[in-house]
Structure formats: structure tokens, C-alpha cells
PDB file of C-alpha atoms in Angstrom:
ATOM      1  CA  UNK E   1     -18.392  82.951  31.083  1.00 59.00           C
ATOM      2  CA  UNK E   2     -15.464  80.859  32.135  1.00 71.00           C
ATOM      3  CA  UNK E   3     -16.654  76.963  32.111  1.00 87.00           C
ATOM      4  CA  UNK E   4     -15.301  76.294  35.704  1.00 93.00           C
ATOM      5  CA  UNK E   5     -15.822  79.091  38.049  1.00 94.00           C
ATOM      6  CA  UNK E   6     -14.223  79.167  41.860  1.00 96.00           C
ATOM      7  CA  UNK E   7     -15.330  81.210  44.598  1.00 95.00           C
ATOM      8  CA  UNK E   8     -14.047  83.262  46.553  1.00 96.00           C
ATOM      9  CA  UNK E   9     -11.074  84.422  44.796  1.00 95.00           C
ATOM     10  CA  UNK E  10      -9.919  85.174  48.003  1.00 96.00           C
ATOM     11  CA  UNK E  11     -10.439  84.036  51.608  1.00 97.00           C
ATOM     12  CA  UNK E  12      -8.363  84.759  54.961  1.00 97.00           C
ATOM     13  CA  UNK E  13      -9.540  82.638  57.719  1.00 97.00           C
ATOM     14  CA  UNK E  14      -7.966  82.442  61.446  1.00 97.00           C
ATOM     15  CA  UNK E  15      -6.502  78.886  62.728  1.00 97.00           C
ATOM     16  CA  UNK E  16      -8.851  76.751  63.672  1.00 97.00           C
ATOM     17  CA  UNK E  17     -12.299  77.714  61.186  1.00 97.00           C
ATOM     18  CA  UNK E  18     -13.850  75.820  59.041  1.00 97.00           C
ATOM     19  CA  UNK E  19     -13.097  77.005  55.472  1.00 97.00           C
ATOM     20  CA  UNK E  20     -15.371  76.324  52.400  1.00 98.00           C
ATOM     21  CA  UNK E  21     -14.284  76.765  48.569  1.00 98.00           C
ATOM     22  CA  UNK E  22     -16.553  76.194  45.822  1.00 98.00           C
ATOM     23  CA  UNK E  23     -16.217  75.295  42.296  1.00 97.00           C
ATOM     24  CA  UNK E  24     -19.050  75.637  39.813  1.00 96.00           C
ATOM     25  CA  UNK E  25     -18.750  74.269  36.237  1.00 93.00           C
ATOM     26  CA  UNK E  26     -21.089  74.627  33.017  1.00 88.00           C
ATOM     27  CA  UNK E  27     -20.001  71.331  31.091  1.00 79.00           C
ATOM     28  CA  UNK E  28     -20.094  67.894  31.335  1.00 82.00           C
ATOM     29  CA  UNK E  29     -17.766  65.842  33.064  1.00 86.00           C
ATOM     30  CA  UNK E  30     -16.246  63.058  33.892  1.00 85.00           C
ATOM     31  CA  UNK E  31     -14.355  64.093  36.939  1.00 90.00           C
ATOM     32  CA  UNK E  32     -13.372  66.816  39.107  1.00 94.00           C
ATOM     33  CA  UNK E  33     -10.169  67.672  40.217  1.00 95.00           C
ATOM     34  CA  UNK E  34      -9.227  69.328  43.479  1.00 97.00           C
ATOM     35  CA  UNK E  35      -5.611  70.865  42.825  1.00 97.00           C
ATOM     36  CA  UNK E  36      -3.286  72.346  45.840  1.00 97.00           C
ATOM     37  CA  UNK E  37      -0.302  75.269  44.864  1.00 96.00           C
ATOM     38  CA  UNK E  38       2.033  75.646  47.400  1.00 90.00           C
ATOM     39  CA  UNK E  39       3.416  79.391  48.177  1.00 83.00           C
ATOM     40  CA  UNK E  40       6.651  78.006  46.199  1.00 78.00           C
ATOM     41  CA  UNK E  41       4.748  77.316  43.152  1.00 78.00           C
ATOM     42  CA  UNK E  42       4.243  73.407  42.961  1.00 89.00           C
ATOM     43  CA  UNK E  43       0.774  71.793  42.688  1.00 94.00           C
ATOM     44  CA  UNK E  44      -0.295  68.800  43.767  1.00 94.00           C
ATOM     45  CA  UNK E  45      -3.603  66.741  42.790  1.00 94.00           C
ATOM     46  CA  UNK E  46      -5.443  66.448  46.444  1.00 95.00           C
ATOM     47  CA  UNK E  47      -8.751  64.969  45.140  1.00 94.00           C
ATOM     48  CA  UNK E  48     -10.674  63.441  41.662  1.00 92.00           C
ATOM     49  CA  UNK E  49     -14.308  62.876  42.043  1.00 91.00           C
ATOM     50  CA  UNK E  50     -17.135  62.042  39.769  1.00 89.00           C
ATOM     51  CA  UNK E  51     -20.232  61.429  42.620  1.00 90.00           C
ATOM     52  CA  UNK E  52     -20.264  61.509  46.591  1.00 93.00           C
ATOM     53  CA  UNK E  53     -17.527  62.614  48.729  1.00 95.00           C
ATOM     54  CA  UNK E  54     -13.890  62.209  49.441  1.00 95.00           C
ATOM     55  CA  UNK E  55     -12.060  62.199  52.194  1.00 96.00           C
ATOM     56  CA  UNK E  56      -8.506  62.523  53.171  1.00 94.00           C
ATOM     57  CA  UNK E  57      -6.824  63.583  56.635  1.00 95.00           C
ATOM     58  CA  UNK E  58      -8.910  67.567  57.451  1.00 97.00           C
ATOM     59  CA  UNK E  59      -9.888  67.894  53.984  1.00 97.00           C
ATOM     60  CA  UNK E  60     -12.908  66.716  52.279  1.00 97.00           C
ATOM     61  CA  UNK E  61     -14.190  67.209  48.767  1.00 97.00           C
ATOM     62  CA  UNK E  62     -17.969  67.090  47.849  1.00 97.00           C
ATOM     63  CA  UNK E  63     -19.774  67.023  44.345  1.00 96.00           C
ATOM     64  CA  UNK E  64     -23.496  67.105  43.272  1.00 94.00           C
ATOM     65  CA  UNK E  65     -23.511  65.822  39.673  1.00 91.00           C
ATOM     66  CA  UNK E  66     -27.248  67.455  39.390  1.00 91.00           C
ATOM     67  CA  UNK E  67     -25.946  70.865  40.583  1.00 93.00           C
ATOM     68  CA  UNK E  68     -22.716  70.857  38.807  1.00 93.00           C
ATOM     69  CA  UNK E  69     -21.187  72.024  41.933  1.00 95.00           C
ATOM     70  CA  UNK E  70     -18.482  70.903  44.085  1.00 97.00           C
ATOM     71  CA  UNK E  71     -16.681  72.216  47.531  1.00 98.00           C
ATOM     72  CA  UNK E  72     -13.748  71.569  49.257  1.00 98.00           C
ATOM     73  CA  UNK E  73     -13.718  71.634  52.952  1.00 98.00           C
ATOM     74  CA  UNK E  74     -10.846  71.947  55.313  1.00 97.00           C
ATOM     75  CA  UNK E  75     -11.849  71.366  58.732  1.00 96.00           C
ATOM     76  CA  UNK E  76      -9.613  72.755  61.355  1.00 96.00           C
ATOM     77  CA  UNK E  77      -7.338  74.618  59.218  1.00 96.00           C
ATOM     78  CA  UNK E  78      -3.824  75.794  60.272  1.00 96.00           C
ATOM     79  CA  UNK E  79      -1.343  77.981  58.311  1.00 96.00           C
ATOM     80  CA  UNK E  80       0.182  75.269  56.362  1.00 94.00           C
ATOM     81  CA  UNK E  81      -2.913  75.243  54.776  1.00 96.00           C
ATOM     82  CA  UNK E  82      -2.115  78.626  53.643  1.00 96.00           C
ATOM     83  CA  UNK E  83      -2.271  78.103  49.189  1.00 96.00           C
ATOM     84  CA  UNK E  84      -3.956  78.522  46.108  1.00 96.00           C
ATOM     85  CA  UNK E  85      -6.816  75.946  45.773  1.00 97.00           C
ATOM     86  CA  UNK E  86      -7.557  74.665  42.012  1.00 97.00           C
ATOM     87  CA  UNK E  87     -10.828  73.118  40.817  1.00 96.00           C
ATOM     88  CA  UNK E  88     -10.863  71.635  37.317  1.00 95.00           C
ATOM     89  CA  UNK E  89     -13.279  69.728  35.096  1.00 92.00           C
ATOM     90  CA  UNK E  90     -12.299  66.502  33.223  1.00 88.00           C
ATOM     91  CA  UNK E  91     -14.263  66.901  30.238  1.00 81.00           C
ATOM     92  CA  UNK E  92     -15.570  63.380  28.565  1.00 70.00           C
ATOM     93  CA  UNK E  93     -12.676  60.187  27.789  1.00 66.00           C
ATOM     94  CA  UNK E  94      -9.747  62.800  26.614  1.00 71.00           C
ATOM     95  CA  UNK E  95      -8.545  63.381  29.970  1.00 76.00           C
ATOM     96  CA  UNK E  96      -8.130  66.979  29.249  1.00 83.00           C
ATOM     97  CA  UNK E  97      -8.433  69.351  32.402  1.00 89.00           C
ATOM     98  CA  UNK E  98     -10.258  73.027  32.389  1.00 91.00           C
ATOM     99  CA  UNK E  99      -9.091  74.741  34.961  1.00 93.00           C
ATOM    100  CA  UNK E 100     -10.444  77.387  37.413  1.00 94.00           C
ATOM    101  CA  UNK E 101      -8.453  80.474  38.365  1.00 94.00           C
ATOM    102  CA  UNK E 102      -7.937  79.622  41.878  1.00 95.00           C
ATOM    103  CA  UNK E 103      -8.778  80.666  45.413  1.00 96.00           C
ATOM    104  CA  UNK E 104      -5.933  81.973  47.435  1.00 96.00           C
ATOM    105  CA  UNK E 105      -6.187  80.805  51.135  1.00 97.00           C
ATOM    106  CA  UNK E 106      -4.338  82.525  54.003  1.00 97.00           C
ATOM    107  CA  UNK E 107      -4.536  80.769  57.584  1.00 97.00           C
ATOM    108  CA  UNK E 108      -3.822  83.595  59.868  1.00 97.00           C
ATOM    109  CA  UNK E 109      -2.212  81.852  62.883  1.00 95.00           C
TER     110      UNK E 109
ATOM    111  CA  UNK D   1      14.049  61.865  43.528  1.00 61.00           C
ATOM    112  CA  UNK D   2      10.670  63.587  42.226  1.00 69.00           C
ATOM    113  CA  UNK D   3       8.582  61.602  39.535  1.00 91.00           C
ATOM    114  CA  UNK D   4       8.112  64.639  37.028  1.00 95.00           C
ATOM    115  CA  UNK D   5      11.342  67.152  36.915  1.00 96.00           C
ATOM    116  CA  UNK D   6      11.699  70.033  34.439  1.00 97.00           C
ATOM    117  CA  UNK D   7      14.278  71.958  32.853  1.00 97.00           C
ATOM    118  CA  UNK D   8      15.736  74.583  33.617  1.00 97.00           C
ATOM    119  CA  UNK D   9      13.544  75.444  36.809  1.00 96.00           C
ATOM    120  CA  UNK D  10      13.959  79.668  36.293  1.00 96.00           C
ATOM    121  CA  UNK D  11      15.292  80.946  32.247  1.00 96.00           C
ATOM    122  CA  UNK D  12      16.048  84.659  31.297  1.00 97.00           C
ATOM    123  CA  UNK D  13      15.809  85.317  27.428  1.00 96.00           C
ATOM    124  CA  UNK D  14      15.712  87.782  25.318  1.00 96.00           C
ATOM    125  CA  UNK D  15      12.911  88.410  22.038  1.00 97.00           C
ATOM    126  CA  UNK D  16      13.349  86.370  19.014  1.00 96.00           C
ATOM    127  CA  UNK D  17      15.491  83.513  21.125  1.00 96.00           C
ATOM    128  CA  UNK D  18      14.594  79.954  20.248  1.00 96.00           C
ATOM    129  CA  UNK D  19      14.472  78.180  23.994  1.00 96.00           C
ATOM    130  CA  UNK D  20      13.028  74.850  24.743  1.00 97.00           C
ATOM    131  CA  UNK D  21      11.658  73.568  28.061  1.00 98.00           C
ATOM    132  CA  UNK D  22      12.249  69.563  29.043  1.00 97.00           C
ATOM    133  CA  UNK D  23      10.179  67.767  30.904  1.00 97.00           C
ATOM    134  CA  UNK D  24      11.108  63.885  32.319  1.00 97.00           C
ATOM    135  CA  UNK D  25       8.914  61.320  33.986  1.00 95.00           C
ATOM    136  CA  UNK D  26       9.916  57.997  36.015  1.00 94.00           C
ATOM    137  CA  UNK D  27       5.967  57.318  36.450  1.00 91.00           C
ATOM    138  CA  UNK D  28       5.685  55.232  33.378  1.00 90.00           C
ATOM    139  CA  UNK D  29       2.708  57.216  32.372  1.00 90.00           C
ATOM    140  CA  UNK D  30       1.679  57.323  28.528  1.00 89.00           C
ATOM    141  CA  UNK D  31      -0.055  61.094  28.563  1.00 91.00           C
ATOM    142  CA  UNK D  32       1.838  64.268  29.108  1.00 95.00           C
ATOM    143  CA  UNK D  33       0.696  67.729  29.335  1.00 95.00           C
ATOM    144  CA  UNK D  34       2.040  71.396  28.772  1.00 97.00           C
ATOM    145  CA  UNK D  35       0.157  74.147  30.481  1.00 97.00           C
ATOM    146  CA  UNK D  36       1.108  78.051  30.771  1.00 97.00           C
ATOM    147  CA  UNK D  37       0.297  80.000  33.994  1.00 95.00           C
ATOM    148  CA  UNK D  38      -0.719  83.812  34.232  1.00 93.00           C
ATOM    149  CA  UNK D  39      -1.682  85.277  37.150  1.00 85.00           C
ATOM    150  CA  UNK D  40      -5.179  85.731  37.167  1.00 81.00           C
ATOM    151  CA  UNK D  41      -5.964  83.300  34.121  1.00 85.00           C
ATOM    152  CA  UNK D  42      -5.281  80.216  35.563  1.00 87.00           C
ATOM    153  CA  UNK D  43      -4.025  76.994  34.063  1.00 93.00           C
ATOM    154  CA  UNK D  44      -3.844  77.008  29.930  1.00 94.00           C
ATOM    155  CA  UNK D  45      -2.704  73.509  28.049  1.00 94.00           C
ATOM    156  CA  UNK D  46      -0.588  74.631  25.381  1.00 96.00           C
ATOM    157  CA  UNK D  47      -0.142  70.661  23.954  1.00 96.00           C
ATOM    158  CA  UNK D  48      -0.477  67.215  24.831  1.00 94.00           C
ATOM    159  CA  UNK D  49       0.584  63.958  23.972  1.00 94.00           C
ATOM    160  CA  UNK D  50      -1.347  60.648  24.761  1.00 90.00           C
ATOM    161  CA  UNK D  51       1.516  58.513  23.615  1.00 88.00           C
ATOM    162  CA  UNK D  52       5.022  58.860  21.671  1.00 89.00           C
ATOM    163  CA  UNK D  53       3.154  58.802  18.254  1.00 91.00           C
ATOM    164  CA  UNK D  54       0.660  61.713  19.501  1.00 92.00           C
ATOM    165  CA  UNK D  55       0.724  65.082  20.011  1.00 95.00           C
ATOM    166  CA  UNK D  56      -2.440  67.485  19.753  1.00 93.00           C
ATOM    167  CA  UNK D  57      -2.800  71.089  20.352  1.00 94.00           C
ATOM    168  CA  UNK D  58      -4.343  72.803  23.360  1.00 93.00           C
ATOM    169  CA  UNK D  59      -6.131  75.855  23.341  1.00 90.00           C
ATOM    170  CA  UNK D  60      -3.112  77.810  23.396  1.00 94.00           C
ATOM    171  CA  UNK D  61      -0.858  76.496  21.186  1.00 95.00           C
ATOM    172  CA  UNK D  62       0.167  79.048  18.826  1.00 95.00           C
ATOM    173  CA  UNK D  63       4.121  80.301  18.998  1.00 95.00           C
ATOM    174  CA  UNK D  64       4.931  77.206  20.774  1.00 97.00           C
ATOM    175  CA  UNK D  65       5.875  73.990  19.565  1.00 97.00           C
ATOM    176  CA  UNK D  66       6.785  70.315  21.222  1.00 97.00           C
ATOM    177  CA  UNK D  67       8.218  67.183  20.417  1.00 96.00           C
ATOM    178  CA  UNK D  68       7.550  63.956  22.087  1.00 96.00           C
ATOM    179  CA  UNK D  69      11.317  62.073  22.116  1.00 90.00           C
ATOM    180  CA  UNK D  70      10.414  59.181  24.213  1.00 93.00           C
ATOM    181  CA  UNK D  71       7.601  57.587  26.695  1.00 92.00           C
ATOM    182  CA  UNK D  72       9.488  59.511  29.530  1.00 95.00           C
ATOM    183  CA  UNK D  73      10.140  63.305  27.389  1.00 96.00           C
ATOM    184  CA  UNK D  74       8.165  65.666  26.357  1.00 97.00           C
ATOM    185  CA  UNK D  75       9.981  69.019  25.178  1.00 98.00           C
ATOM    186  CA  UNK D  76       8.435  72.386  24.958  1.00 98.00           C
ATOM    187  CA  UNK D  77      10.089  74.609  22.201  1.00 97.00           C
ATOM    188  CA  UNK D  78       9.542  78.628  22.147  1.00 96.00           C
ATOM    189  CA  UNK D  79      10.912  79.250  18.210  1.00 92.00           C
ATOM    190  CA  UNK D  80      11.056  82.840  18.895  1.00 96.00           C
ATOM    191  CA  UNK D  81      10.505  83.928  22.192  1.00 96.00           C
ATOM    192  CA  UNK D  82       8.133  87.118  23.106  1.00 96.00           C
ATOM    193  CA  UNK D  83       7.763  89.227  26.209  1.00 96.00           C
ATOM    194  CA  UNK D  84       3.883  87.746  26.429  1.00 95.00           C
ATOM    195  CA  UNK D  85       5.457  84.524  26.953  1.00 97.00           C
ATOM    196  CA  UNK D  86       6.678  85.097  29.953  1.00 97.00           C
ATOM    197  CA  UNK D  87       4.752  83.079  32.573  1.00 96.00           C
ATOM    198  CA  UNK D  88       5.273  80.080  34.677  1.00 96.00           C
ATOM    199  CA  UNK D  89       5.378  76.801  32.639  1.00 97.00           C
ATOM    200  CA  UNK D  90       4.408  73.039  33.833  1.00 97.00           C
ATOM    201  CA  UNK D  91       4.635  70.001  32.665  1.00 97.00           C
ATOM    202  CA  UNK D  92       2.170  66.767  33.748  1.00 96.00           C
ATOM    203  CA  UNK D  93       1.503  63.875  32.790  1.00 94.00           C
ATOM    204  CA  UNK D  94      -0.975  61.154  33.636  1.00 90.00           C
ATOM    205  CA  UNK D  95      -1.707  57.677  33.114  1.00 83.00           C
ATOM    206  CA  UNK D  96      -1.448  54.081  34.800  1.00 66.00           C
ATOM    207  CA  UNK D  97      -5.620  53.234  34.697  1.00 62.00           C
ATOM    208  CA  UNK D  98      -5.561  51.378  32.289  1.00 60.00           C
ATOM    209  CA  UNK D  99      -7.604  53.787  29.713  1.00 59.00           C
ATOM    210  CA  UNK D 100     -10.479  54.458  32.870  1.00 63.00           C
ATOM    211  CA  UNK D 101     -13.046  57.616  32.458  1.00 63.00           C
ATOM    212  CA  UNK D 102     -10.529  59.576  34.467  1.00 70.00           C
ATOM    213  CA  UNK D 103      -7.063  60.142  35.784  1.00 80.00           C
ATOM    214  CA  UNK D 104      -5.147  61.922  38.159  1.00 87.00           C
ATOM    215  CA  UNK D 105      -2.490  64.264  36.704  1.00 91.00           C
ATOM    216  CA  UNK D 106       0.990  65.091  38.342  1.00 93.00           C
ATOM    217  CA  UNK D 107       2.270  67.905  37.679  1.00 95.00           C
ATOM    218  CA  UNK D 108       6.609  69.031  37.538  1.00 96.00           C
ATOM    219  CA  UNK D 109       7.808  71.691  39.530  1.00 95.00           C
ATOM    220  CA  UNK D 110       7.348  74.655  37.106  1.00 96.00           C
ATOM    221  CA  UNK D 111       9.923  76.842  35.123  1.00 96.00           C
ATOM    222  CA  UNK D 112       9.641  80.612  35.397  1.00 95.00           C
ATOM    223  CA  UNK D 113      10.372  81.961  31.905  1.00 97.00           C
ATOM    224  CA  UNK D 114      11.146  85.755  31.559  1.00 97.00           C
ATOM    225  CA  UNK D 115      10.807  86.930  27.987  1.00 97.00           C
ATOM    226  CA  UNK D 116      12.794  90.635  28.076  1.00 96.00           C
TER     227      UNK D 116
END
């Protein structure tokens, strides 16, 4: 079993809807990353949490410590949202990332 | 200009060629990263480096070295270069909180590598 899991692998979603990805992991950490890859390849760091929520423009990024569970939210989503959304866990003070595999999102205008 | 570039962005080699990968930063960050991307498998670190002085394997390290020429370089070497090699390769780095619980990583633009 993979130590950060992402579901769905997939999701296609019409302008407009509210989309939901979620990210479970199985260790301990000190943070969790919320990653964004473009169509042309780059990625981008959109959130790090350790407790609460972020916020930041249509996208918001929850975690429950307890749970070791955390979503990402895009409210209102358009088809530049349209890319592969990356959890991954910051294990402990050594700043290393594990990574999930990714869910591809497609915005269907 | 972007704060992490890599070099070359797309490389066509054959088995057995030594190639090496470059990666620059203007961040000023101490910690740099290598990481390998399949599809389907995600994100891999091959090495990283938490400062000039230190370089550590990942949990893919083997066939691949690096070398850590400055604050601002960190150079990924393939000695001799396979077809399961070929993947999509970036470089990150991280840094700037003054040794907090956590940091944000920034990642270069990727190199496709094709290993024929």
C-alpha cells in the first residue's frame, strides 16, 4: 500500500461544479503539500498545510490531522483548471516529500 | 527569468551514453532535489542535497549519480544510460525558513529524457 493515496485517479467535471480531490496518507507528517501540473508538464506548489484550512483565490485545501486525510476543493472550476493535482506528505524535519500519483482533472467547458 | 531552470529541457540518447542533467537556482535556497517521473508512479527522489557539503540518496538512486558544484547547482549524471531511464526528470529545491518543520518546494521545468 502506497503511503499517500489520491482519489479519483480521474475526474471530468463541467464548468462551473464544485470539484473535490482527496488525499489519504498512512505516516506521520509534518506537512502536506498540494502540487498543480500543468498540461505542459510544469508543477507548481499551490498549498502546504499541517492543521485547518487554506485558502487561496477558488481553491481551498483542508486537512484533519486525526483522519490523516486532506481535500482540495476548487469551487467554480473552469477549464484552466484542467491538470494533474499532486498530494504529498512531508515526513518529520528532513523535508523529504512522498508523493501521490495524481488526479487528472478535465473542466469540460 | 524563472527561479529554477534545467538543462537541456528535451535529450535523445542512446544505451551506455554517459549524460548529465543541470539544474540552476536564483532562490538562494540551501536544499535541492532530483525526482524521476513515470506515468502512473508518480514523483520518485532519486537524490538530494541539504547544502554544498551534502548529498544523500533517495529511494531511487541506483544508476544515477549527482554532484553538488555550488549553492545554486545541482547536476544529475546518468553514467550509462538505459531505455528504463527514460522518463521526465525535475529538479527542486527548497529553503529560505530558516530550518522551520516544513517548506515549500519549487520545482524546474522538467527535461524529457529518451533512453533508445
Amino acid at each position: 500500500k502506497n503511503e499517500v493515496e489520491q482519489s479519483p485517479q480521474n475526474l471530468t467535471a463541467q464548468e462551473g461544479e464544485f470539484i473535490t480531490i482527496n488525499c489519504s496518507y498512512s505516516v506521520g507528517i509534518s506537512a502536506l503539500h498540494w502540487l498543480q501540473q500543468h498540461p505542459g508538464g510544469g508543477i507548481v506548489s499551490l498549498f502546504m498545510l499541517s492543521s485547518g484550512k487554506k485558502k487561496h483565490g477558488r481553491l481551498i485545501a483542508t486537512i484533519n490531522i486525526q483522519e490523516k486525510h486532506s481535500s482540495l476543493h476548487i469551487t467554480a472550476s473552469h477549464p484552466r483548471d484542467s491538470a494533474v493535482y499532486i498530494c504529498a506528505a512531508e515526513r518529520g524535519s528532513n523535508y523529504k516529500l512522498t508523493f501521490g500519483k495524481g488526479t487528472l482533472l478535465t473542466v469540460n467547458p | 527569468d524563472a527561479d529554477v531552470t534545467q538543462t537541456p529541457r528535451n535529450r535523445i540518447t542512446k544505451t551506455g551514453k554517459r549524460i548529465m542533467l543541470e539544474c540552476s537556482q536564483t532562490k538562494g535556497h540551501d536544499r535541492m532535489y532530483w525526482y524521476r517521473q513515470d506515468p502512473g508512479l508518480g514523483l520518485r527522489l532519486i537524490y538530494y542535497s541539504f547544502d554544498v557539503k551534502d548529498i544523500n540518496k533517495g529511494e531511487i538512486s541506483d544508476g544515477y549519480s549527482v554532484s553538488r558544484q555550488a549553492q545554486a547547482k545541482f547536476s544529475l549524471s546518468l553514467e550509462s544510460a538505459i531505455p528504463n531511464q527514460t522518463a521526465l526528470y525535475f529538479c527542486a529545491t527548497s529553503g529560505g525558513t530558516g530550518g522551520g518543520p516544513a517548506e515549500t518546494q519549487y520545482f524546474g521545468p522538467g527535461t524529457r529524457l529518451l533512453v533508445l
